[in-house]
mmCIF file of C-alpha atoms in Angstrom:
data_model
loop_
_atom_site.group_PDB
_atom_site.id
_atom_site.type_symbol
_atom_site.label_atom_id
_atom_site.label_comp_id
_atom_site.label_asym_id
_atom_site.label_seq_id
_atom_site.Cartn_x
_atom_site.Cartn_y
_atom_site.Cartn_z
ATOM 1 C CA MET A 1 -25.334 9.753 -68.773
ATOM 2 C CA SER A 2 -23.271 13.113 -68.776
ATOM 3 C CA ARG A 3 -22.232 14.186 -65.579
ATOM 4 C CA LYS A 4 -23.930 16.946 -63.177
ATOM 5 C CA VAL A 5 -22.516 19.576 -61.291
ATOM 6 C CA ARG A 6 -23.382 18.478 -57.687
ATOM 7 C CA LEU A 7 -24.796 22.080 -56.045
ATOM 8 C CA GLY A 8 -25.360 23.152 -52.662
ATOM 9 C CA ILE A 9 -27.884 26.363 -52.020
ATOM 10 C CA VAL A 10 -26.831 28.683 -49.224
ATOM 11 C CA GLY A 11 -30.306 30.171 -47.858
ATOM 12 C CA PHE A 12 -33.507 29.308 -48.058
ATOM 13 C CA GLY A 13 -35.906 32.526 -48.726
ATOM 14 C CA ASN A 14 -37.630 33.515 -51.226
ATOM 15 C CA GLN A 15 -34.850 32.899 -53.889
ATOM 16 C CA GLY A 16 -33.442 30.234 -52.193
ATOM 17 C CA SER A 17 -36.804 28.648 -52.304
ATOM 18 C CA ASN A 18 -37.486 29.469 -56.088
ATOM 19 C CA TYR A 19 -34.010 28.021 -57.091
ATOM 20 C CA ALA A 20 -34.513 25.400 -55.265
ATOM 21 C CA ARG A 21 -38.028 24.091 -56.577
ATOM 22 C CA PHE A 22 -36.568 24.455 -60.067
ATOM 23 C CA LEU A 23 -33.491 22.516 -59.694
ATOM 24 C CA ALA A 24 -35.184 20.129 -57.911
ATOM 25 C CA GLU A 25 -37.854 19.998 -60.796
ATOM 26 C CA GLY A 26 -34.807 19.058 -63.337
ATOM 27 C CA LYS A 27 -35.182 22.522 -65.004
ATOM 28 C CA VAL A 28 -31.462 22.790 -65.355
ATOM 29 C CA PRO A 29 -30.020 19.391 -66.841
ATOM 30 C CA ASN A 30 -26.736 19.661 -65.982
ATOM 31 C CA ILE A 31 -26.800 20.054 -62.228
ATOM 32 C CA GLU A 32 -28.220 18.395 -59.193
ATOM 33 C CA LEU A 33 -29.237 19.543 -56.551
ATOM 34 C CA VAL A 34 -27.775 17.471 -53.685
ATOM 35 C CA ALA A 35 -27.974 20.328 -50.425
ATOM 36 C CA ILE A 36 -29.192 23.639 -48.679
ATOM 37 C CA THR A 37 -28.232 25.006 -45.847
ATOM 38 C CA ASP A 38 -29.994 27.535 -43.369
ATOM 39 C CA THR A 39 -29.722 28.898 -39.953
ATOM 40 C CA ASP A 40 -33.689 29.108 -39.237
ATOM 41 C CA PRO A 41 -34.903 26.063 -37.994
ATOM 42 C CA SER A 42 -38.187 26.471 -39.176
ATOM 43 C CA ARG A 43 -36.887 27.178 -42.408
ATOM 44 C CA ARG A 44 -34.873 23.840 -42.263
ATOM 45 C CA GLU A 45 -38.410 22.066 -41.202
ATOM 46 C CA LEU A 46 -39.521 23.457 -44.710
ATOM 47 C CA ILE A 47 -36.998 22.266 -46.564
ATOM 48 C CA ALA A 48 -37.098 18.799 -45.120
ATOM 49 C CA GLU A 49 -41.063 18.810 -45.731
ATOM 50 C CA ARG A 50 -40.390 20.181 -49.026
ATOM 51 C CA HIS A 51 -37.468 18.407 -50.204
ATOM 52 C CA PRO A 52 -36.869 14.821 -48.411
ATOM 53 C CA ASP A 53 -34.154 13.516 -50.529
ATOM 54 C CA LEU A 54 -31.995 16.475 -49.905
ATOM 55 C CA THR A 55 -28.959 16.918 -47.255
ATOM 56 C CA VAL A 56 -30.104 19.679 -45.244
ATOM 57 C CA PHE A 57 -27.636 21.691 -43.095
ATOM 58 C CA ASP A 58 -27.655 24.423 -39.909
ATOM 59 C CA ASP A 59 -24.253 26.022 -40.984
ATOM 60 C CA TYR A 60 -22.490 27.077 -43.892
ATOM 61 C CA LEU A 61 -19.224 25.650 -43.275
ATOM 62 C CA THR A 62 -20.425 22.981 -42.265
ATOM 63 C CA MET A 63 -21.973 22.157 -45.605
ATOM 64 C CA LEU A 64 -18.436 23.366 -47.691
ATOM 65 C CA ASP A 65 -16.820 20.763 -45.764
ATOM 66 C CA SER A 66 -18.765 18.132 -45.566
ATOM 67 C CA GLY A 67 -17.657 17.013 -49.182
ATOM 68 C CA ASP A 68 -21.577 16.719 -50.799
ATOM 69 C CA VAL A 69 -21.302 19.973 -52.621
ATOM 70 C CA GLU A 70 -18.731 20.833 -55.599
ATOM 71 C CA ALA A 71 -20.468 24.445 -56.106
ATOM 72 C CA VAL A 72 -22.763 27.024 -54.355
ATOM 73 C CA VAL A 73 -25.096 29.579 -55.155
ATOM 74 C CA THR A 74 -25.509 32.096 -52.018
ATOM 75 C CA THR A 75 -28.853 33.510 -51.430
ATOM 76 C CA VAL A 76 -28.491 35.540 -48.549
ATOM 77 C CA PRO A 77 -28.154 39.392 -47.278
ATOM 78 C CA HIS A 78 -25.906 41.244 -49.390
ATOM 79 C CA TYR A 79 -22.883 41.807 -47.212
ATOM 80 C CA LEU A 80 -22.596 37.947 -46.647
ATOM 81 C CA HIS A 81 -21.897 37.222 -50.458
ATOM 82 C CA PRO A 82 -17.729 38.140 -50.850
ATOM 83 C CA GLN A 83 -17.495 36.392 -47.387
ATOM 84 C CA MET A 84 -18.965 32.911 -48.050
ATOM 85 C CA GLY A 85 -17.662 33.328 -51.845
ATOM 86 C CA ILE A 86 -14.077 33.418 -50.518
ATOM 87 C CA GLN A 87 -14.842 30.554 -47.905
ATOM 88 C CA ALA A 88 -16.347 28.268 -50.846
ATOM 89 C CA LEU A 89 -13.358 29.565 -53.138
ATOM 90 C CA GLU A 90 -11.024 28.715 -49.891
ATOM 91 C CA ARG A 91 -12.295 24.812 -50.329
ATOM 92 C CA GLY A 92 -11.975 24.106 -53.856
ATOM 93 C CA ILE A 93 -16.051 24.767 -54.469
ATOM 94 C CA HIS A 94 -17.374 26.807 -57.543
ATOM 95 C CA VAL A 95 -19.470 29.989 -56.444
ATOM 96 C CA LEU A 96 -22.096 31.338 -57.902
ATOM 97 C CA ILE A 97 -23.193 34.732 -55.986
ATOM 98 C CA GLU A 98 -26.856 36.388 -56.282
ATOM 99 C CA LYS A 99 -26.526 39.672 -56.909
ATOM 100 C CA PRO A 100 -24.899 42.213 -55.953
ATOM 101 C CA ALA A 101 -21.819 41.331 -54.955
ATOM 102 C CA GLY A 102 -21.711 43.047 -51.753
ATOM 103 C CA VAL A 103 -22.425 46.189 -50.470
ATOM 104 C CA TYR A 104 -19.022 47.972 -51.285
ATOM 105 C CA THR A 105 -16.207 47.645 -53.137
ATOM 106 C CA LYS A 106 -13.795 47.094 -50.790
ATOM 107 C CA GLN A 107 -15.384 43.613 -50.082
ATOM 108 C CA VAL A 108 -16.036 42.988 -53.487
ATOM 109 C CA ARG A 109 -12.313 43.917 -54.528
ATOM 110 C CA GLU A 110 -11.233 41.521 -52.166
ATOM 111 C CA LEU A 111 -13.828 38.462 -53.444
ATOM 112 C CA ASN A 112 -12.343 39.106 -56.718
ATOM 113 C CA GLU A 113 -8.537 39.036 -55.871
ATOM 114 C CA PHE A 114 -9.153 35.938 -53.974
ATOM 115 C CA ALA A 115 -11.182 34.398 -56.797
ATOM 116 C CA ALA A 116 -8.178 35.197 -59.771
ATOM 117 C CA SER A 117 -6.183 33.265 -57.371
ATOM 118 C CA LYS A 118 -7.740 30.312 -58.219
ATOM 119 C CA PRO A 119 -8.516 30.350 -61.901
ATOM 120 C CA GLU A 120 -9.698 26.602 -61.489
ATOM 121 C CA LEU A 121 -12.472 27.340 -60.481
ATOM 122 C CA THR A 122 -16.001 28.872 -61.466
ATOM 123 C CA PHE A 123 -16.946 32.161 -59.966
ATOM 124 C CA ALA A 124 -20.043 33.792 -61.518
ATOM 125 C CA ILE A 125 -22.521 36.337 -60.583
ATOM 126 C CA MET A 126 -26.575 36.164 -61.127
ATOM 127 C CA PHE A 127 -26.800 38.598 -63.772
ATOM 128 C CA ASN A 128 -29.611 36.846 -65.048
ATOM 129 C CA GLN A 129 -30.649 39.562 -67.844
ATOM 130 C CA ARG A 130 -28.035 39.595 -69.282
ATOM 131 C CA THR A 131 -29.796 36.092 -71.203
ATOM 132 C CA ASN A 132 -32.862 38.281 -71.869
ATOM 133 C CA PRO A 133 -32.687 37.879 -75.727
ATOM 134 C CA LEU A 134 -34.151 41.612 -75.726
ATOM 135 C CA PHE A 135 -30.805 43.164 -73.770
ATOM 136 C CA ARG A 136 -28.473 40.551 -75.841
ATOM 137 C CA ARG A 137 -29.006 42.240 -79.275
ATOM 138 C CA LEU A 138 -29.048 45.635 -77.993
ATOM 139 C CA LYS A 139 -25.494 45.005 -76.691
ATOM 140 C CA GLU A 140 -24.760 43.469 -80.381
ATOM 141 C CA ILE A 141 -26.345 46.420 -82.168
ATOM 142 C CA VAL A 142 -24.558 49.012 -79.717
ATOM 143 C CA SER A 143 -20.790 47.040 -79.517
ATOM 144 C CA SER A 144 -21.069 46.544 -83.585
ATOM 145 C CA GLY A 145 -21.007 50.435 -84.303
ATOM 146 C CA GLU A 146 -24.254 50.566 -85.644
ATOM 147 C CA ILE A 147 -25.592 53.198 -84.090
ATOM 148 C CA GLY A 148 -22.334 54.646 -84.007
ATOM 149 C CA ALA A 149 -20.569 56.693 -80.609
ATOM 150 C CA ILE A 150 -22.664 56.985 -77.726
ATOM 151 C CA ARG A 151 -24.376 60.346 -77.241
ATOM 152 C CA ARG A 152 -26.598 60.118 -74.114
ATOM 153 C CA THR A 153 -28.133 57.456 -72.374
ATOM 154 C CA ASN A 154 -31.173 57.535 -70.235
ATOM 155 C CA TRP A 155 -32.684 54.595 -68.145
ATOM 156 C CA LEU A 156 -36.091 56.057 -66.492
ATOM 157 C CA ILE A 157 -37.060 52.797 -64.258
ATOM 158 C CA THR A 158 -39.840 53.595 -61.686
ATOM 159 C CA THR A 159 -41.746 50.275 -62.026
ATOM 160 C CA TRP A 160 -40.240 49.081 -58.645
ATOM 161 C CA TYR A 161 -43.252 50.302 -56.286
ATOM 162 C CA ARG A 162 -42.583 48.904 -52.755
ATOM 163 C CA PRO A 163 -45.695 49.895 -49.906
ATOM 164 C CA GLN A 164 -44.568 50.616 -46.445
ATOM 165 C CA ALA A 165 -45.347 46.881 -45.247
ATOM 166 C CA TYR A 166 -42.893 45.330 -47.568
ATOM 167 C CA TYR A 167 -39.837 47.278 -45.576
ATOM 168 C CA ASN A 168 -41.862 46.881 -42.377
ATOM 169 C CA GLN A 169 -41.848 42.860 -43.063
ATOM 170 C CA SER A 170 -37.993 42.474 -41.204
ATOM 171 C CA ALA A 171 -35.804 44.495 -39.282
ATOM 172 C CA TRP A 172 -32.801 44.101 -41.552
ATOM 173 C CA ARG A 173 -34.885 45.529 -44.613
ATOM 174 C CA ALA A 174 -34.274 49.142 -45.962
ATOM 175 C CA THR A 175 -31.323 49.418 -43.580
ATOM 176 C CA TRP A 176 -27.836 50.643 -43.755
ATOM 177 C CA GLY A 177 -26.197 47.944 -41.424
ATOM 178 C CA GLY A 178 -28.519 45.360 -42.391
ATOM 179 C CA GLU A 179 -29.377 45.503 -46.284
ATOM 180 C CA GLY A 180 -26.318 48.627 -47.430
ATOM 181 C CA GLY A 181 -28.902 50.886 -49.099
ATOM 182 C CA GLY A 182 -32.206 51.001 -50.533
ATOM 183 C CA VAL A 183 -33.575 50.520 -54.289
ATOM 184 C CA LEU A 184 -29.672 50.902 -55.394
ATOM 185 C CA VAL A 185 -28.756 47.664 -53.745
ATOM 186 C CA ASN A 186 -32.120 45.569 -53.623
ATOM 187 C CA GLN A 187 -34.407 46.713 -56.649
ATOM 188 C CA ALA A 188 -32.416 48.028 -59.151
ATOM 189 C CA PRO A 189 -28.702 45.810 -59.475
ATOM 190 C CA HIS A 190 -29.891 44.620 -62.624
ATOM 191 C CA ASN A 191 -30.874 48.118 -64.539
ATOM 192 C CA LEU A 192 -27.140 49.069 -63.272
ATOM 193 C CA ASP A 193 -25.873 46.315 -64.734
ATOM 194 C CA LEU A 194 -27.769 46.353 -68.245
ATOM 195 C CA TRP A 195 -26.871 49.994 -68.568
ATOM 196 C CA GLN A 196 -22.904 49.512 -67.923
ATOM 197 C CA TRP A 197 -23.422 46.280 -69.979
ATOM 198 C CA ILE A 198 -24.501 47.506 -72.545
ATOM 199 C CA CYS A 199 -23.142 51.784 -72.603
ATOM 200 C CA GLY A 200 -19.957 51.023 -70.792
ATOM 201 C CA VAL A 201 -18.712 52.217 -67.909
ATOM 202 C CA PRO A 202 -18.934 55.748 -66.934
ATOM 203 C CA LYS A 203 -16.310 58.134 -65.416
ATOM 204 C CA SER A 204 -17.844 60.110 -62.798
ATOM 205 C CA VAL A 205 -21.498 60.455 -61.469
ATOM 206 C CA PHE A 206 -23.383 63.348 -59.602
ATOM 207 C CA ALA A 207 -26.351 62.493 -57.809
ATOM 208 C CA LYS A 208 -29.236 63.194 -55.717
ATOM 209 C CA ALA A 209 -31.190 61.171 -54.118
ATOM 210 C CA GLY A 210 -34.178 61.076 -51.376
ATOM 211 C CA PHE A 211 -33.359 58.998 -48.092
ATOM 212 C CA GLY A 212 -36.622 58.312 -46.476
ATOM 213 C CA PHE A 213 -38.408 60.145 -49.263
ATOM 214 C CA ARG A 214 -41.866 58.469 -49.559
ATOM 215 C CA ARG A 215 -41.324 55.882 -47.041
ATOM 216 C CA ASP A 216 -40.321 55.365 -43.348
ATOM 217 C CA ILE A 217 -37.009 54.431 -44.231
ATOM 218 C CA ASP A 218 -33.408 55.639 -43.754
ATOM 219 C CA VAL A 219 -32.180 54.407 -46.983
ATOM 220 C CA GLU A 220 -32.931 55.703 -50.526
ATOM 221 C CA ASP A 221 -36.077 55.226 -52.331
ATOM 222 C CA GLU A 222 -35.519 57.763 -55.221
ATOM 223 C CA VAL A 223 -32.017 58.445 -57.214
ATOM 224 C CA VAL A 224 -31.490 60.677 -59.883
ATOM 225 C CA ALA A 225 -27.636 60.203 -61.295
ATOM 226 C CA VAL A 226 -26.053 62.119 -63.869
ATOM 227 C CA VAL A 227 -23.289 60.348 -65.275
ATOM 228 C CA ASP A 228 -20.091 61.213 -67.788
ATOM 229 C CA TYR A 229 -18.666 58.634 -69.938
ATOM 230 C CA GLY A 230 -15.912 61.453 -71.480
ATOM 231 C CA ASP A 231 -15.867 62.823 -74.575
ATOM 232 C CA GLY A 232 -19.042 64.806 -73.658
ATOM 233 C CA ALA A 233 -21.135 61.745 -73.671
ATOM 234 C CA THR A 234 -23.538 61.597 -70.636
ATOM 235 C CA GLY A 235 -26.034 59.503 -69.058
ATOM 236 C CA THR A 236 -28.933 59.795 -66.507
ATOM 237 C CA PHE A 237 -30.068 57.068 -64.438
ATOM 238 C CA THR A 238 -33.667 57.836 -62.252
ATOM 239 C CA THR A 239 -35.574 55.274 -60.035
ATOM 240 C CA ALA A 240 -37.788 55.133 -57.274
ATOM 241 C CA THR A 241 -40.101 52.704 -55.047
ATOM 242 C CA HIS A 242 -43.046 55.096 -54.273
ATOM 243 C CA GLU A 243 -44.863 55.616 -57.994
ATOM 244 C CA ILE A 244 -48.045 53.302 -58.113
ATOM 245 C CA VAL A 245 -47.904 54.092 -62.039
ATOM 246 C CA GLY A 246 -44.055 53.633 -62.807
ATOM 247 C CA THR A 247 -42.210 54.155 -66.221
ATOM 248 C CA ASP A 248 -39.708 51.898 -67.324
ATOM 249 C CA ARG A 249 -37.719 54.011 -70.715
ATOM 250 C CA PHE A 250 -34.172 53.363 -71.959
ATOM 251 C CA GLU A 251 -32.934 55.178 -74.401
ATOM 252 C CA ILE A 252 -29.846 55.185 -75.957
ATOM 253 C CA SER A 253 -28.628 57.790 -78.771
ATOM 254 C CA GLY A 254 -25.523 57.601 -80.868
ATOM 255 C CA ASP A 255 -23.857 59.667 -83.652
ATOM 256 C CA LYS A 256 -25.498 56.923 -86.146
ATOM 257 C CA GLY A 257 -29.016 56.247 -84.722
ATOM 258 C CA LYS A 258 -30.893 55.457 -81.793
ATOM 259 C CA ILE A 259 -32.826 52.914 -79.609
ATOM 260 C CA VAL A 260 -35.285 53.373 -77.293
ATOM 261 C CA VAL A 261 -36.697 50.194 -74.987
ATOM 262 C CA GLU A 262 -40.173 50.584 -73.361
ATOM 263 C CA GLY A 263 -40.894 47.874 -70.956
ATOM 264 C CA SER A 264 -37.804 46.170 -71.404
ATOM 265 C CA LYS A 265 -39.970 44.285 -73.619
ATOM 266 C CA THR A 266 -39.625 46.315 -77.105
ATOM 267 C CA ALA A 267 -36.979 48.014 -78.354
ATOM 268 C CA VAL A 268 -37.131 50.997 -81.711
ATOM 269 C CA VAL A 269 -33.900 50.770 -83.313
ATOM 270 C CA THR A 270 -33.622 54.009 -85.773
ATOM 271 C CA ARG A 271 -30.250 53.537 -87.895
ATOM 272 C CA TYR A 272 -29.200 56.971 -89.531
ATOM 273 C CA ARG A 273 -28.414 56.666 -93.534
ATOM 274 C CA SER A 274 -25.169 58.218 -92.964
ATOM 275 C CA SER A 275 -23.807 60.077 -89.475
ATOM 276 C CA GLU A 276 -25.939 62.727 -87.410
ATOM 277 C CA GLN A 277 -22.588 65.289 -88.693
ATOM 278 C CA GLU A 278 -22.624 64.017 -92.265
ATOM 279 C CA ILE A 279 -26.675 65.034 -92.333
ATOM 280 C CA ASN A 280 -26.403 67.977 -90.571
ATOM 281 C CA ALA A 281 -23.337 69.244 -92.799
ATOM 282 C CA SER A 282 -25.623 68.790 -95.988
ATOM 283 C CA ILE A 283 -28.647 70.510 -94.962
ATOM 284 C CA PRO A 284 -28.657 73.911 -96.782
ATOM 285 C CA THR A 285 -30.082 77.370 -95.451
ATOM 286 C CA GLU A 286 -32.984 77.077 -97.870
ATOM 287 C CA ASP A 287 -34.130 73.247 -96.139
ATOM 288 C CA ILE A 288 -33.530 74.538 -92.483
ATOM 289 C CA TRP A 289 -37.001 74.084 -91.494
ATOM 290 C CA LYS A 290 -37.185 71.117 -93.631
ATOM 291 C CA MET A 291 -36.340 68.906 -90.664
ATOM 292 C CA THR A 292 -39.574 69.723 -88.472
ATOM 293 C CA SER A 293 -41.900 70.205 -91.036
ATOM 294 C CA ALA A 294 -44.765 68.084 -93.460
ATOM 295 C CA GLU A 295 -41.921 68.132 -96.178
ATOM 296 C CA PHE A 296 -39.675 66.360 -94.338
ATOM 297 C CA ASN A 297 -39.228 62.955 -95.259
ATOM 298 C CA PRO A 298 -37.863 60.391 -92.863
ATOM 299 C CA ASP A 299 -37.290 57.501 -95.206
ATOM 300 C CA GLU A 300 -34.576 59.852 -96.954
ATOM 301 C CA TYR A 301 -32.811 59.963 -93.741
ATOM 302 C CA TYR A 302 -33.000 56.759 -91.626
ATOM 303 C CA THR A 303 -34.660 52.929 -91.114
ATOM 304 C CA GLN A 304 -36.199 51.803 -87.999
ATOM 305 C CA GLU A 305 -36.753 48.367 -86.632
ATOM 306 C CA THR A 306 -38.797 47.017 -83.873
ATOM 307 C CA VAL A 307 -37.024 44.226 -81.634
ATOM 308 C CA GLU A 308 -39.287 42.327 -79.462
ATOM 309 C CA PHE A 309 -39.113 38.913 -78.161
ATOM 310 C CA ASP A 310 -41.745 36.166 -76.620
ATOM 311 C CA SER A 311 -40.073 36.740 -73.032
ATOM 312 C CA ALA A 312 -38.337 39.842 -71.988
ATOM 313 C CA TRP A 313 -38.447 39.966 -67.989
ATOM 314 C CA GLY A 314 -37.920 37.073 -65.595
ATOM 315 C CA GLY A 315 -37.341 33.287 -66.397
ATOM 316 C CA GLN A 316 -33.621 33.377 -67.090
ATOM 317 C CA HIS A 317 -32.554 32.455 -63.816
ATOM 318 C CA ALA A 318 -32.014 28.302 -65.140
ATOM 319 C CA THR A 319 -29.736 29.701 -67.993
ATOM 320 C CA VAL A 320 -27.296 31.340 -65.845
ATOM 321 C CA PHE A 321 -27.312 28.095 -63.717
ATOM 322 C CA GLU A 322 -27.033 26.015 -67.026
ATOM 323 C CA ASN A 323 -23.967 28.049 -68.226
ATOM 324 C CA PHE A 324 -22.192 28.321 -64.569
ATOM 325 C CA ALA A 325 -22.502 24.345 -64.794
ATOM 326 C CA ALA A 326 -21.422 24.468 -68.135
ATOM 327 C CA ASN A 327 -18.000 26.260 -67.455
ATOM 328 C CA ILE A 328 -17.137 23.825 -64.757
ATOM 329 C CA LEU A 329 -17.959 20.558 -66.887
ATOM 330 C CA ASP A 330 -15.971 21.915 -70.171
ATOM 331 C CA GLY A 331 -15.205 25.469 -70.159
ATOM 332 C CA THR A 332 -18.182 27.043 -71.827
ATOM 333 C CA PRO A 333 -17.639 30.816 -71.263
ATOM 334 C CA LEU A 334 -19.841 32.354 -68.237
ATOM 335 C CA ILE A 335 -22.579 35.172 -69.548
ATOM 336 C CA ALA A 336 -21.705 37.032 -66.173
ATOM 337 C CA PRO A 337 -18.013 36.499 -64.939
ATOM 338 C CA GLY A 338 -18.329 37.033 -60.893
ATOM 339 C CA SER A 339 -15.421 39.991 -61.631
ATOM 340 C CA ASP A 340 -18.453 41.758 -63.183
ATOM 341 C CA GLY A 341 -20.088 42.215 -60.062
ATOM 342 C CA ILE A 342 -17.932 44.832 -58.692
ATOM 343 C CA LEU A 343 -19.366 47.182 -61.605
ATOM 344 C CA GLY A 344 -22.444 47.550 -60.059
ATOM 345 C CA VAL A 345 -21.438 47.835 -56.896
ATOM 346 C CA ARG A 346 -19.249 50.593 -58.037
ATOM 347 C CA LEU A 347 -21.386 52.780 -59.297
ATOM 348 C CA ALA A 348 -24.174 52.040 -56.605
ATOM 349 C CA ASN A 349 -21.440 53.529 -54.629
ATOM 350 C CA ALA A 350 -20.365 56.183 -56.326
ATOM 351 C CA ILE A 351 -24.051 57.361 -56.849
ATOM 352 C CA HIS A 352 -24.669 57.199 -52.932
ATOM 353 C CA LEU A 353 -20.977 59.106 -52.211
ATOM 354 C CA SER A 354 -22.062 61.615 -54.311
ATOM 355 C CA ALA A 355 -25.761 61.882 -52.901
ATOM 356 C CA TRP A 356 -24.325 62.246 -49.469
ATOM 357 C CA THR A 357 -21.268 64.858 -49.978
ATOM 358 C CA GLY A 358 -23.603 66.650 -52.892
ATOM 359 C CA LYS A 359 -20.095 66.862 -54.995
ATOM 360 C CA GLU A 360 -19.341 65.261 -58.549
ATOM 361 C CA VAL A 361 -17.413 61.459 -58.025
ATOM 362 C CA PRO A 362 -15.200 59.782 -59.814
ATOM 363 C CA MET A 363 -15.458 56.381 -60.885
ATOM 364 C CA ASP A 364 -11.994 55.592 -58.777
ATOM 365 C CA PHE A 365 -13.495 57.234 -55.586
ATOM 366 C CA ASP A 366 -11.755 56.988 -52.112
ATOM 367 C CA GLU A 367 -13.312 54.016 -51.057
ATOM 368 C CA ASP A 368 -12.318 54.793 -47.446
ATOM 369 C CA GLU A 369 -14.386 57.447 -47.683
ATOM 370 C CA PHE A 370 -17.186 55.668 -49.081
ATOM 371 C CA LEU A 371 -16.838 52.953 -46.236
ATOM 372 C CA ALA A 372 -16.322 55.621 -43.389
ATOM 373 C CA LEU A 373 -19.389 57.402 -44.416
ATOM 374 C CA LEU A 374 -21.552 53.972 -44.525
ATOM 375 C CA ASN A 375 -20.355 53.059 -41.369
ATOM 376 C CA LYS A 376 -21.556 56.767 -39.950
ATOM 377 C CA LYS A 377 -24.979 55.795 -41.283
ATOM 378 C CA ILE A 378 -24.845 52.494 -39.708
ATOM 379 C CA ALA A 379 -23.597 53.876 -36.382
ATOM 380 C CA GLU A 380 -26.805 56.348 -36.416
ATOM 381 C CA GLU A 381 -28.970 53.425 -36.463
ATOM 382 C CA GLY A 382 -27.373 51.738 -33.883
ATOM 383 C CA LYS A 383 -28.892 48.095 -34.918
ATOM 384 C CA PHE A 384 -25.789 46.456 -36.547
ATOM 385 C CA PRO A 385 -21.732 45.839 -36.500
ATOM 386 C CA GLN A 386 -19.952 48.373 -38.579
ATOM 387 C CA ARG A 387 -17.943 47.387 -41.382
ATOM 388 C CA SER A 388 -14.703 46.724 -42.305
#
């Protein structure tokens, strides 16, 4: 039998318990789940009941120093990901962090820099949607230049409905000090990652956000962001947690075609027979209205393809685990390198900073300014320690 990576899970909440279940069921062939740690005694009792063959720890560092694990996955509050990632890497242990990589870029940058000093160790992030065959295909289409240079992107994703009862479950939810934000850091990190992974990293952002807009919370429950890619290309990102009937529509418009994705499930890819610039130059005065009349023949100008796969959302976590272990065992390239985690955090930080200041914010914004404003929000809550 080929060697398996000995893995420990940090945290036995919703995510950690789900990971423990499918790993224990052998759904990831190159990983052996050997240990779980949780600080909550009641959760440790639950671990012992559900997984009697595993070693249960009450302290993360004790598990790291035990010699039982060679890799860990962190399913803990967002602020702890960078700290725990560094602590594992310091001890020569491979790390798979949950998304988001952290709450603010300063702490995530520290994690990335430390990981870069340990190139012999595997550092990955749980961007499981990068394994989604639909989005992988769309990235191929965009990266190959099939729809040309991007002119505009739009993602309207308001299917993240959360009632007030969701936020009332615990004191740390939807707080600046406990969770680090709202919809941007808790529901939408996958969307922020996919948006940049497929369309590229923007240069700046201007945003409006509703803080406690439709819920009794301090953090954002609605966001509208406009990004600038340079060279006249722009994009928008709109998300919210209060629409009972939400919308999930993602558009990428290029000068040689267009992609429209509905429900993160079905994409219609339009490929122009020549660039829009060439089509524009070829239309004579007498045909000005032809493009919008019954005389218009779409086959003359473009082709269309519908792209759809059986599984479009969810269920890809096991693939990320398998890829993580394969990188450890034989150097298989990572689907989602841990260093990529800073991209989504940076964009979320820039959106927050723009909404707080009312100004357009570049992607190389002042990290100290952001942290100072975040700490001001944390101080106003009066529940959690400030960050450094």
